[in-house]
Short mmCIF file of C-alpha atoms in Angstrom, two decimals:
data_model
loop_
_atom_site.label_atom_id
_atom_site.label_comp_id
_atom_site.label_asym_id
_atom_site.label_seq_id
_atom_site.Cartn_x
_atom_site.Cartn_y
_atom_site.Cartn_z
CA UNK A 1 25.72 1.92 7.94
CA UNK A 2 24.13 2.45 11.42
CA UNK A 3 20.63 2.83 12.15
CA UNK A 4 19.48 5.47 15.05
CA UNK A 5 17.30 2.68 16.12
CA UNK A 6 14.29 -0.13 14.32
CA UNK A 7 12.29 2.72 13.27
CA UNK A 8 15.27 4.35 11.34
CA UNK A 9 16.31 0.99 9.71
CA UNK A 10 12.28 0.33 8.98
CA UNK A 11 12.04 3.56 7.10
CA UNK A 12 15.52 3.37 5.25
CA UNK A 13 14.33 -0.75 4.13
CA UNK A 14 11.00 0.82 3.00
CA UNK A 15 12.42 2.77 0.60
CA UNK A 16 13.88 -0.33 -1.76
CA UNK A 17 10.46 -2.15 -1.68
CA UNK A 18 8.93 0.52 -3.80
CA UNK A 19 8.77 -2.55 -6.34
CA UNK A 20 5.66 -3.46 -3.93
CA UNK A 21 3.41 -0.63 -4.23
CA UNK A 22 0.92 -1.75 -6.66
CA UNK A 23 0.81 -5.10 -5.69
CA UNK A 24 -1.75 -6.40 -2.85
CA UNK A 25 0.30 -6.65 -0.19
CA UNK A 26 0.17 -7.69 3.82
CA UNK A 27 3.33 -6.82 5.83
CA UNK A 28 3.84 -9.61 8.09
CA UNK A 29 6.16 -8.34 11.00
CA UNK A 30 8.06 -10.72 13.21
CA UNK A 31 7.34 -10.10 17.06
CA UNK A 32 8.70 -8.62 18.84
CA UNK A 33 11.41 -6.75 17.30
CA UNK A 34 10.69 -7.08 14.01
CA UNK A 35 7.30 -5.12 13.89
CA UNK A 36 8.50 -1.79 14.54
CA UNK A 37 10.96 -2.29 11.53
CA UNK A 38 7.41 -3.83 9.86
CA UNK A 39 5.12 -0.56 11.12
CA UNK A 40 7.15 2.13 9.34
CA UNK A 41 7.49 -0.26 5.89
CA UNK A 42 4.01 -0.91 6.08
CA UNK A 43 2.92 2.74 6.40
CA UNK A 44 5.32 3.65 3.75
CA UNK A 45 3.45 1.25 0.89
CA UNK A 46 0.25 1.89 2.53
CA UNK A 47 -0.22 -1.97 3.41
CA UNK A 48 -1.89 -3.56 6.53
CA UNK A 49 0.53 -4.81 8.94
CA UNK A 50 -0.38 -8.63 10.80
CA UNK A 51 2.76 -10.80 12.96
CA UNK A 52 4.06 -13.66 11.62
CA UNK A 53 5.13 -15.07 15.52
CA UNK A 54 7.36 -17.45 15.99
CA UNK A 55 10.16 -19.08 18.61
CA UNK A 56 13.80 -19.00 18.40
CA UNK A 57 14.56 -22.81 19.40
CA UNK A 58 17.53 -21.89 21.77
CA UNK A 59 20.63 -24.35 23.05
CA UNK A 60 19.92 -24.56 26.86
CA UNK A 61 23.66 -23.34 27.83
CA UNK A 62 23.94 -20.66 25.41
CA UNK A 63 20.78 -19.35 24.37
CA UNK A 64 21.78 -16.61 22.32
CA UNK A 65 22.49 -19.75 19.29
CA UNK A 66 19.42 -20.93 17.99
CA UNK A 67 18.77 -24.89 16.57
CA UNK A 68 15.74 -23.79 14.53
CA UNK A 69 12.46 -22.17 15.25
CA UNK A 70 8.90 -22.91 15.70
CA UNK A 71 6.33 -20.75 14.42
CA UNK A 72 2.30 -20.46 14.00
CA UNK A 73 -0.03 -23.55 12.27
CA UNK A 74 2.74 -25.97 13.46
CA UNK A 75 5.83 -24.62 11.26
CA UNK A 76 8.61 -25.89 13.00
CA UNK A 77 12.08 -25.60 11.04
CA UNK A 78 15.64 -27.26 12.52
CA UNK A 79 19.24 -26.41 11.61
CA UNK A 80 21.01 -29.24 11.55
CA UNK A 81 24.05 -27.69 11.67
CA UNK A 82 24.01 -26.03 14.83
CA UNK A 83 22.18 -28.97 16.15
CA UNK A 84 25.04 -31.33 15.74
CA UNK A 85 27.23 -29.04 16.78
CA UNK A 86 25.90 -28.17 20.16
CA UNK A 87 25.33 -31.99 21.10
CA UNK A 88 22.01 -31.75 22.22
CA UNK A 89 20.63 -35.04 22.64
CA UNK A 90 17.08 -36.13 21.81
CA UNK A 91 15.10 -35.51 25.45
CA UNK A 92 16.66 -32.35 25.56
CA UNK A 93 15.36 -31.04 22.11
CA UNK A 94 12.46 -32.37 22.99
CA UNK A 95 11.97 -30.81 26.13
CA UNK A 96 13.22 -27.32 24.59
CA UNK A 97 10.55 -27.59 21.85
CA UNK A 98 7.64 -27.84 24.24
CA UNK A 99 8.68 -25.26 26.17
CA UNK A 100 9.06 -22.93 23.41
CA UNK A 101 5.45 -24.26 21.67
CA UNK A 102 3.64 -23.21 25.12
CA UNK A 103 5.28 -20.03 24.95
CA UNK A 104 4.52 -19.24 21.42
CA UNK A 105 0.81 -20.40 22.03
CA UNK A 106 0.73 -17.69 24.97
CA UNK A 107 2.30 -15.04 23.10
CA UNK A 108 0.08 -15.39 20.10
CA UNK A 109 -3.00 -15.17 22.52
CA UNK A 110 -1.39 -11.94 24.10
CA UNK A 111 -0.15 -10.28 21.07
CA UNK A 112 -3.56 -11.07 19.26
CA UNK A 113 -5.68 -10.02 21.93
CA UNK A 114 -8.76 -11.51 20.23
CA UNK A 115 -7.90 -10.08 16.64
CA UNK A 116 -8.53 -12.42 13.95
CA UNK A 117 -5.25 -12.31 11.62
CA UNK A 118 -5.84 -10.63 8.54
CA UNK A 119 -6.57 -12.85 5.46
CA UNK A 120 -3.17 -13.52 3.37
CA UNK A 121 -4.44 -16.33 0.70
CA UNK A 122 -3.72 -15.41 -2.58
CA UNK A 123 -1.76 -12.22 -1.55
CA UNK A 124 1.97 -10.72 -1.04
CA UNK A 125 3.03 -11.73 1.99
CA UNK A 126 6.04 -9.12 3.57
CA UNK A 127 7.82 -10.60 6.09
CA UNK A 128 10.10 -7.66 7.93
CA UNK A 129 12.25 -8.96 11.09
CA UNK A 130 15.25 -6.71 12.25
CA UNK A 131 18.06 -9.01 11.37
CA UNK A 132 18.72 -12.08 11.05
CA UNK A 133 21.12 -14.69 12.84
CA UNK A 134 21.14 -18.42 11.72
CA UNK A 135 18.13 -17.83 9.85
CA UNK A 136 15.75 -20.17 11.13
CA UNK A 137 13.56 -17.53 12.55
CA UNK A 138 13.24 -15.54 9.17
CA UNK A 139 12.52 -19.08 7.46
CA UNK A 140 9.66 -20.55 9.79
CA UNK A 141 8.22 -16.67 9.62
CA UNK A 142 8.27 -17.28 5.90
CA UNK A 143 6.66 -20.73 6.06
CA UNK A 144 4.08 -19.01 8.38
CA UNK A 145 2.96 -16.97 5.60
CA UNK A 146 2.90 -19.91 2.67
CA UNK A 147 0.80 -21.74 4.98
CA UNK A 148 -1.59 -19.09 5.18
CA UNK A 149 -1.80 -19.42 1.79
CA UNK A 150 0.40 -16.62 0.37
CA UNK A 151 0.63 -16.51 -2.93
CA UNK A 152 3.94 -14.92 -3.17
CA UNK A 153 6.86 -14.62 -0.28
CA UNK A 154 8.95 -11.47 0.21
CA UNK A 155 11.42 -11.16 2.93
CA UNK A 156 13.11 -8.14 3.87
CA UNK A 157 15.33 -7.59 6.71
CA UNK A 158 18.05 -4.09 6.94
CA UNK A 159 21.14 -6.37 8.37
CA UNK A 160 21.95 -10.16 8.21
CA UNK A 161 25.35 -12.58 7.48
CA UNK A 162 25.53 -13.00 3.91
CA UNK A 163 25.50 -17.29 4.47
CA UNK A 164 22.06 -17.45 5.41
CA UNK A 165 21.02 -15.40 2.26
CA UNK A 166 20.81 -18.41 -0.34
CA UNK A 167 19.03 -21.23 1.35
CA UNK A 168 16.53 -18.11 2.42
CA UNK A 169 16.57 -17.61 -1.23
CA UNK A 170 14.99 -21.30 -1.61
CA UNK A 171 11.88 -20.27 1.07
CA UNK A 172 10.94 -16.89 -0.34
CA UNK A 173 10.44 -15.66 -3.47
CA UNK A 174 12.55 -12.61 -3.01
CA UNK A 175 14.69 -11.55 -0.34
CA UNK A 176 16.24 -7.84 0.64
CA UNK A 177 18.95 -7.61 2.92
CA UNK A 178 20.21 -3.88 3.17
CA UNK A 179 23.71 -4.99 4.73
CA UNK A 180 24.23 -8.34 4.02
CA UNK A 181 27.94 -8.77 5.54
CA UNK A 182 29.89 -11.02 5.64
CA UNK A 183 31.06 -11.28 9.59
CA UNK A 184 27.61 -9.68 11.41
CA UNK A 185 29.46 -9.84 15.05
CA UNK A 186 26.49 -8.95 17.58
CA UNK A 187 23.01 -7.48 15.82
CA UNK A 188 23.16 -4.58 18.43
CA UNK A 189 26.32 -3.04 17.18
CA UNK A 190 24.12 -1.90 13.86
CA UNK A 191 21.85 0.15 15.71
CA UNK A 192 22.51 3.02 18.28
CA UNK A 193 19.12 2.22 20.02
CA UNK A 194 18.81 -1.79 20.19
CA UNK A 195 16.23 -1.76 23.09
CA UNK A 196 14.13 -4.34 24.25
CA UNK A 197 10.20 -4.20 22.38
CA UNK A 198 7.68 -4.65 24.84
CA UNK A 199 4.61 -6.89 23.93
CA UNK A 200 2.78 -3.59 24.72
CA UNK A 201 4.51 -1.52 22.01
CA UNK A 202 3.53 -4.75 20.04
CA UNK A 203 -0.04 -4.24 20.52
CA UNK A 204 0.34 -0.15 20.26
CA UNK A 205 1.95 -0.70 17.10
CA UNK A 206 -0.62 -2.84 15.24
CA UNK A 207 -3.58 -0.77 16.89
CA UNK A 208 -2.32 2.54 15.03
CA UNK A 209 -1.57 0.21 11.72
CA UNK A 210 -4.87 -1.09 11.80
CA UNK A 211 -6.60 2.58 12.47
CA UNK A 212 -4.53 4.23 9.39
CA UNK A 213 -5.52 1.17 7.23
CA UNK A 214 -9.07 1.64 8.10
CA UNK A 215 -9.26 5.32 6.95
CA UNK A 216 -7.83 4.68 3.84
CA UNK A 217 -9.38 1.23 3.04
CA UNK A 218 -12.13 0.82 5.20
CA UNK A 219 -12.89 -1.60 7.79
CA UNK A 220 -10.48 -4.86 7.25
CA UNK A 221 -12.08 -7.98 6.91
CA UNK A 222 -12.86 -9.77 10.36
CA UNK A 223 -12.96 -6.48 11.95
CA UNK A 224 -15.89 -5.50 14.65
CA UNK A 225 -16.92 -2.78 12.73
CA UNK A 226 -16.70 -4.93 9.81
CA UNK A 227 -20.89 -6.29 10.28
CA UNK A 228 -23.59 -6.07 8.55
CA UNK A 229 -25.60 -4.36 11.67
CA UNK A 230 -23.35 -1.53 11.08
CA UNK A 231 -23.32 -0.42 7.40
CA UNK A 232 -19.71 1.02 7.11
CA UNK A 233 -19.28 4.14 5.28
CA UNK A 234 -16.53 2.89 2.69
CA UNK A 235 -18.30 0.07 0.64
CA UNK A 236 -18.12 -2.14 -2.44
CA UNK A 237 -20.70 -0.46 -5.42
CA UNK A 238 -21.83 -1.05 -8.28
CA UNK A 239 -22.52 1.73 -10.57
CA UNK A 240 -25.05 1.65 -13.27
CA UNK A 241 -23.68 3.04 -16.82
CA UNK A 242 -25.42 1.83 -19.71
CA UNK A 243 -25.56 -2.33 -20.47
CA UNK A 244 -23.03 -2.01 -17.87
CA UNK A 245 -22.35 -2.05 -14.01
CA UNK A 246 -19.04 -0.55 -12.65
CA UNK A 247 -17.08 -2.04 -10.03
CA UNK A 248 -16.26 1.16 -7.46
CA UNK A 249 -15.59 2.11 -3.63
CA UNK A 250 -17.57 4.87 -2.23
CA UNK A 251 -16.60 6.34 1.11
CA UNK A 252 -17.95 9.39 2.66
CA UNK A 253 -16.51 11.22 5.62
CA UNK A 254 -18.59 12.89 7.91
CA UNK A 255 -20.61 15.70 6.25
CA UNK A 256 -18.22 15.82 2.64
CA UNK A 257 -19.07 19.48 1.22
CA UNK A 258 -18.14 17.39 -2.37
CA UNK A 259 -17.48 13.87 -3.96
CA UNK A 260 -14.57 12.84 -5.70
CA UNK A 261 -15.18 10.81 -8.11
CA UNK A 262 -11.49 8.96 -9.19
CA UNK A 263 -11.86 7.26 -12.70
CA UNK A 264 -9.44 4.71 -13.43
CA UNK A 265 -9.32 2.60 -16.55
CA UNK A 266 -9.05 -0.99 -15.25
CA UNK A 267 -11.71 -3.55 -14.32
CA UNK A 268 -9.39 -3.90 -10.35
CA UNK A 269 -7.47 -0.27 -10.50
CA UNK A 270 -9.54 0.77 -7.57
CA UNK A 271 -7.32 -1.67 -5.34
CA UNK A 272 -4.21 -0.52 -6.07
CA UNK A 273 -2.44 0.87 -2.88
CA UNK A 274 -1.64 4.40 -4.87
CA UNK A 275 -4.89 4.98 -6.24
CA UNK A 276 -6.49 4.18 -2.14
CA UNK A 277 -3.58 6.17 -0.63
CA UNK A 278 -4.18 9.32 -2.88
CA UNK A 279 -8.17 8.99 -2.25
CA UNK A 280 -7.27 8.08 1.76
CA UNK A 281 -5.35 11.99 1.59
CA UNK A 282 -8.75 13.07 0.21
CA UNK A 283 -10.99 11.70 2.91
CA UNK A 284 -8.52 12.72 5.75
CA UNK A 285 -8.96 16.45 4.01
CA UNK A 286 -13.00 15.67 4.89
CA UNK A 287 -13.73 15.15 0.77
CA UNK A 288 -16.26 12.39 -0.44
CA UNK A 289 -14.76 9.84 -2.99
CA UNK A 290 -15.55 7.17 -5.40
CA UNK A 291 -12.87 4.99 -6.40
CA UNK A 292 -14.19 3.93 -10.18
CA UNK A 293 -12.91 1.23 -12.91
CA UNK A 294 -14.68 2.30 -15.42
CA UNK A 295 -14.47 -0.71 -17.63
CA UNK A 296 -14.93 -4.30 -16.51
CA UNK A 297 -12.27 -7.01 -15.96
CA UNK A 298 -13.47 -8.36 -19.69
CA UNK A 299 -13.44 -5.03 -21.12
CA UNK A 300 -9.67 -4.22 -19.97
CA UNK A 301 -8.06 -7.64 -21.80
CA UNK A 302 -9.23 -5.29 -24.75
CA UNK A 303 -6.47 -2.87 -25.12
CA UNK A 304 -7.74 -0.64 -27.19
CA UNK A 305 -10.51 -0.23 -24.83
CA UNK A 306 -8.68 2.15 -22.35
CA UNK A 307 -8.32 4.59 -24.92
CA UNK A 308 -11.51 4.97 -26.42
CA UNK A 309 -12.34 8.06 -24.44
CA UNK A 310 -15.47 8.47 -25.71
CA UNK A 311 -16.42 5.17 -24.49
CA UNK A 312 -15.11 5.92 -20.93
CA UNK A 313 -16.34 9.67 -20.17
CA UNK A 314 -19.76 8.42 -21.33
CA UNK A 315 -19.46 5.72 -18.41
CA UNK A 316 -17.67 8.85 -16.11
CA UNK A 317 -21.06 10.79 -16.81
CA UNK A 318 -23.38 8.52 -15.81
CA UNK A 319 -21.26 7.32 -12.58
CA UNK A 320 -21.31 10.72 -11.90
CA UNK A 321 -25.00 11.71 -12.50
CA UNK A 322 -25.41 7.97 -10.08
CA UNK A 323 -23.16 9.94 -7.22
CA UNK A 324 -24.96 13.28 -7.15
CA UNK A 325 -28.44 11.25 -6.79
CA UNK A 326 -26.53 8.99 -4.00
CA UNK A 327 -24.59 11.83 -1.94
CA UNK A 328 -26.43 14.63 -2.94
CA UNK A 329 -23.38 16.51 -3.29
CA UNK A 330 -21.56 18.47 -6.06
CA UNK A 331 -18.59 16.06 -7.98
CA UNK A 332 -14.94 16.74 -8.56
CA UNK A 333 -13.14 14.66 -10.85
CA UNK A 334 -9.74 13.36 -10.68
CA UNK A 335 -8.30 10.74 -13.38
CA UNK A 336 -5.05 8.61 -14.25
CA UNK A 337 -3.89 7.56 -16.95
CA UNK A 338 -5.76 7.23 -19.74
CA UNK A 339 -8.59 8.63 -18.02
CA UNK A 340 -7.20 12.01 -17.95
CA UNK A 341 -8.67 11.95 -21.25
CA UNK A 342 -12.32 11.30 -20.18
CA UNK A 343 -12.41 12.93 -16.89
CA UNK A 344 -11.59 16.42 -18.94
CA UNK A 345 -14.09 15.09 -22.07
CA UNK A 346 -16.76 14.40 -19.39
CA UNK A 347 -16.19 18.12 -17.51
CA UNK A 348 -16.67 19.84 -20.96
CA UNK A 349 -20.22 19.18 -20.76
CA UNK A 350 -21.04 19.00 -16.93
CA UNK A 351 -21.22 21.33 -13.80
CA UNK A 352 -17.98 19.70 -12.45
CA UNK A 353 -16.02 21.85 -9.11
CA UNK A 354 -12.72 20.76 -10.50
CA UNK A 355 -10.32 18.14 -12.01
CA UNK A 356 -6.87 16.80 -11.17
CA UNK A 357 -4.99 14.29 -13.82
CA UNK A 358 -2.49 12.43 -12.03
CA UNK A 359 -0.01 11.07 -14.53
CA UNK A 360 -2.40 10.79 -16.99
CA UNK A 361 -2.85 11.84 -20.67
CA UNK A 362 -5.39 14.65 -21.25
CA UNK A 363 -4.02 15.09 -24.81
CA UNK A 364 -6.65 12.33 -25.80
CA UNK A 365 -9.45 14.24 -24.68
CA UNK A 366 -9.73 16.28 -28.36
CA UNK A 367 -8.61 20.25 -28.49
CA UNK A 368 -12.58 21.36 -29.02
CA UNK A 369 -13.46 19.73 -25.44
CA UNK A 370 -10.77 20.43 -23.68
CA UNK A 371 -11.49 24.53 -24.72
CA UNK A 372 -15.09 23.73 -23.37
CA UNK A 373 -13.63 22.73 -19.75
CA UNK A 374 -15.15 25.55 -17.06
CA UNK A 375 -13.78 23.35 -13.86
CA UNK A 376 -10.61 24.55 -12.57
CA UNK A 377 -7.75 22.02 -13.98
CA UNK A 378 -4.52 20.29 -12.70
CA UNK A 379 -2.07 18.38 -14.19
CA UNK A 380 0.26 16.50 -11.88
CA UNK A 381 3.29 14.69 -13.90
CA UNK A 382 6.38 13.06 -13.06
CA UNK A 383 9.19 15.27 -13.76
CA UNK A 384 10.91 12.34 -15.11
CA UNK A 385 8.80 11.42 -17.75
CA UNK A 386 9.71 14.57 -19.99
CA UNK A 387 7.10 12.83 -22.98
CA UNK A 388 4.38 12.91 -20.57
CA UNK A 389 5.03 16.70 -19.33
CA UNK A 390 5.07 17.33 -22.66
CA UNK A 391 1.88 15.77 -23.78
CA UNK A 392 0.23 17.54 -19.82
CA UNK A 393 1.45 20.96 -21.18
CA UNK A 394 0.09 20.51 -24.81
CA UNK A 395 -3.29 19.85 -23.32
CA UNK A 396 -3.10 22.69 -21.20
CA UNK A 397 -2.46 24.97 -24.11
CA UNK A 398 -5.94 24.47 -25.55
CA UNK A 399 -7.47 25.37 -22.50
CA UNK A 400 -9.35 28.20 -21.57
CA UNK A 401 -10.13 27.44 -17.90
CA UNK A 402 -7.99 28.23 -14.74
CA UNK A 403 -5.43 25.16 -15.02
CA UNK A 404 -1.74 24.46 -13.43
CA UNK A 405 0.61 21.87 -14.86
CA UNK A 406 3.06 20.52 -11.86
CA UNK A 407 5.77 18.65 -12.67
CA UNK A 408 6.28 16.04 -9.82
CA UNK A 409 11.23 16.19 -9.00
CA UNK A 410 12.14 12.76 -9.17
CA UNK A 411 8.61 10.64 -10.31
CA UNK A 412 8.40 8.93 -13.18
CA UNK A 413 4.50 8.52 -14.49
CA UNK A 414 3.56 6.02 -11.84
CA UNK A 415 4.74 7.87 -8.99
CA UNK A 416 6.70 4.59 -7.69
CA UNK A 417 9.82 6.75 -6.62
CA UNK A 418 9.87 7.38 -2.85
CA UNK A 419 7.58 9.90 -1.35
CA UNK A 420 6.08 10.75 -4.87
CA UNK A 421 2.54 10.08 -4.48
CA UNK A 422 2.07 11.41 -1.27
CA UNK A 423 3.58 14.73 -3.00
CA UNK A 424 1.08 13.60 -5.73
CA UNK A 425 -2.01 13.02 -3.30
CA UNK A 426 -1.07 16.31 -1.55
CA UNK A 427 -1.34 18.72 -4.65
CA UNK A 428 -4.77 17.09 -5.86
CA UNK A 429 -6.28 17.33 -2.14
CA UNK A 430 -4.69 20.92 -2.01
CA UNK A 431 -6.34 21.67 -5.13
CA UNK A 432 -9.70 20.19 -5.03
CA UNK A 433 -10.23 21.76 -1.24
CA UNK A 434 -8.97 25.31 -2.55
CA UNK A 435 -11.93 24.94 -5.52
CA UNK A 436 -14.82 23.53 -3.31
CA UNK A 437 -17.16 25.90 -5.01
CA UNK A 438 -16.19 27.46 -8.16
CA UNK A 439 -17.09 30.87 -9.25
CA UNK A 440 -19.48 31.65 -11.82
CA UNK A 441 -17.77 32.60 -15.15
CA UNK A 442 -14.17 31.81 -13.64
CA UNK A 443 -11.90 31.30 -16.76
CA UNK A 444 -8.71 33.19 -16.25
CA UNK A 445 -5.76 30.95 -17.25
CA UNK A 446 -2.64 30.08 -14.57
CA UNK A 447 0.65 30.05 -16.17
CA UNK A 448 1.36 26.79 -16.72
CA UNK A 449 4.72 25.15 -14.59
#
């Protein structure tokens, strides 16, 4: 397989490290050539992108054959191999090595350009290069991110020899290689367009990552607009219910004309990159929303607590009766998972624009509420999960309201298959913007799909 060029080969690696989506994850691209691969995997899973910049440690008369690499926080790796084999004597290395540290220094200062890198500790680190060669470079990029505290490695690269695979094995915790072959020949000859990156497509590149992870996430930490002399309008919240506060994310575009609020049943849901990507469509589409857990970190260890729906669209009710008072706008509700259930038991006795269920199960909100729901109601499912359509559709039988059941080709009910939730995210926005205000007395029934 050949790639048109590193933003072909980014998009065609994104698609196997759909395994990634729900995790917390920072894509960590490898200047210069690696980050364009990184840019289009990161926008993919919906991840910030940071470098992970290091220096090839070259043989003075043949510079394409690297003897290790140096990389940020004094990583330095050496292949011993290749050092012994090229003969380089001690003064030599050592006068290569501090040539190559003052040139790293400089190009961390210029690719940085006064941007604090984003915090990895305790998170997925990605690392995405375009290829490897000896390996060295891929291995100090990895040992980059463990000492920036990473809590787990992943490297991921579309071409590489298949002998540097296992000791890379031993640095990260996982490694994809699309095309790991066995003779790799020159890197160039596996893409038509093997160019030369610029350090200014560099800095264009993490500029338009960092803008795209700001409207769907906020402000990252570290950020200028990240202060508390400018109150940002995507914030942490806690949300009075009961005994209890909720953990949620409120963000408000510029004059919503409604709120989401997005009920989820964990005590950390709200951080999941599907659940921000989804409400990020509904932002960009000028809608208000309020990513909720509606149960506590405590509360979830309790299994049988995500399915006491009564429990959680009493919680959903007062959250929402908490955002009209703070927006003063009308509420939509949207809900996965088990919260299907309570988003439709709340709407059955509230003035609620509409409701989407994402993969959810509405059949546990019982047949008498769900014939009380006025708010037009959809049901998006994964095609693939034919127990789940079937549960959606025996929902949508009791109901009297307008409603629509979509079946989602080729998502199961997360929506981890490529491209599903931003088919997903596009039906609820769709829907929720075509029902901004809903008619008095509107109850005629869709057919269901």
């Amino acid at each position: 397989m050949r790639y048109e060029n590193r933003a072909d080969a980014g998009r065609r690696l994104a698609r196997y490290l759909e395994f990634l989506r729900d995790e917390d994850v920072v894509v960590l691209g490898v200047p210069r050539g690696g980050v364009p691969v990184a840019f289009e995997v990161a926008r993919h899973l919906g991840a910030p992108l940071d470098l992970a910049v290091v220096r090839k440690l070259p043989v003075p008369w043949q510079p394409e054959l690297g003897f290790g690499a140096l990389g940020e926080h004094g990583v330095r790796v050496i292949d011993r191999a290749v050092l012994a084999e090229s003969g380089l004597d001690p003064a030599e290395r050592e006068t290569v090595e501090r040539t190559e540290r003052a040139e790293l220094e400089r190009r961390l200062s210029h690719l940085r350009d006064s941007r604090p890198p984003l915090p990895v500790a305790g998170r997925t680190a990605l690392v995405v290069d375009d290829s490897l060669s000896t390996g060295a470079a891929a291995e100090a990029a990895c040992r980059v991110a463990r000492t920036r505290g990473a809590a787990r490695v992943v490297l991921a690269v579309p071409v590489g020899p298949e002998m540097a695979l296992p000791h890379l094995r031993t640095v990260a915790d996982q490694v994809v290689c699309l095309q790991p072959l066995r003779h790799l020949g020159s890197v160039g000859a596996w893409y038509a367009d093997f160019g030369q990156v610029t350090d200014a497509e560099v800095a264009t590149l993490l500029a338009e990552a960092q803008r795209a992870t700001t409207t769907a996430t906020g402000p990252l930490p570290g950020s200028p607009s990240d202060t508390p002399s400018t109150p940002s309008p995507d914030r942490e919240v806690e949300v009075p219910a009961g005994p209890v506060r909720l953990s949620a994310r409120l963000a408000l575009p510029p004059t919503p004309p409604v709120a989401v609020a997005y009920a989820l049943g964990c005590g950390s849901s709200r951080h999941r990159p599907a659940h921000q990507r989804v409400a990020a469509a509904l932002r960009r589409a000028g809608l208000g929303t309020l990513l909720l857990d509606l149960l506590t970190e405590d509360e979830e260890r309790t299994p049988h607590n995500a399915f006491d729906i009564v429990l959680l669209a009493r919680r959903l009710r007062a959250a929402t009766d908490w955002l009209r008072r703070e927006t003063g706008l009308p509420v939509s509700h949207c809900g996965a998972g088990t919260c299907a259930g309570a988003v439709l038991e709340a709407a059955a006795e509230d003035d609620i624009r509409a409701v989407v269920c994402l993969g959810g199960r509405p059949d546990l909100a019982p047949p008498a509420a769900l014939a009380r729901v006025h708010a037009p109601c959809l049901f998006v499912v994964g095609a693939r999960d034919t127990r789940l359509l079937g549960l959606n559709r025996l929902a949508a039988d009791w109901m009297r309201c307008d409603h629509r059941v979509v079946p989602v080709p080729g998502a199961t009910d997360l929506f981890t298959e490529p491209d599903t939730v931003e088919t997903a995210a596009d039906l609820a926005r769709d829907w929720f913007t075509t029902h901004l205000a809903r008619p008095e007395g509107a109850s005629r029934p869709l057919t269901s799909g």
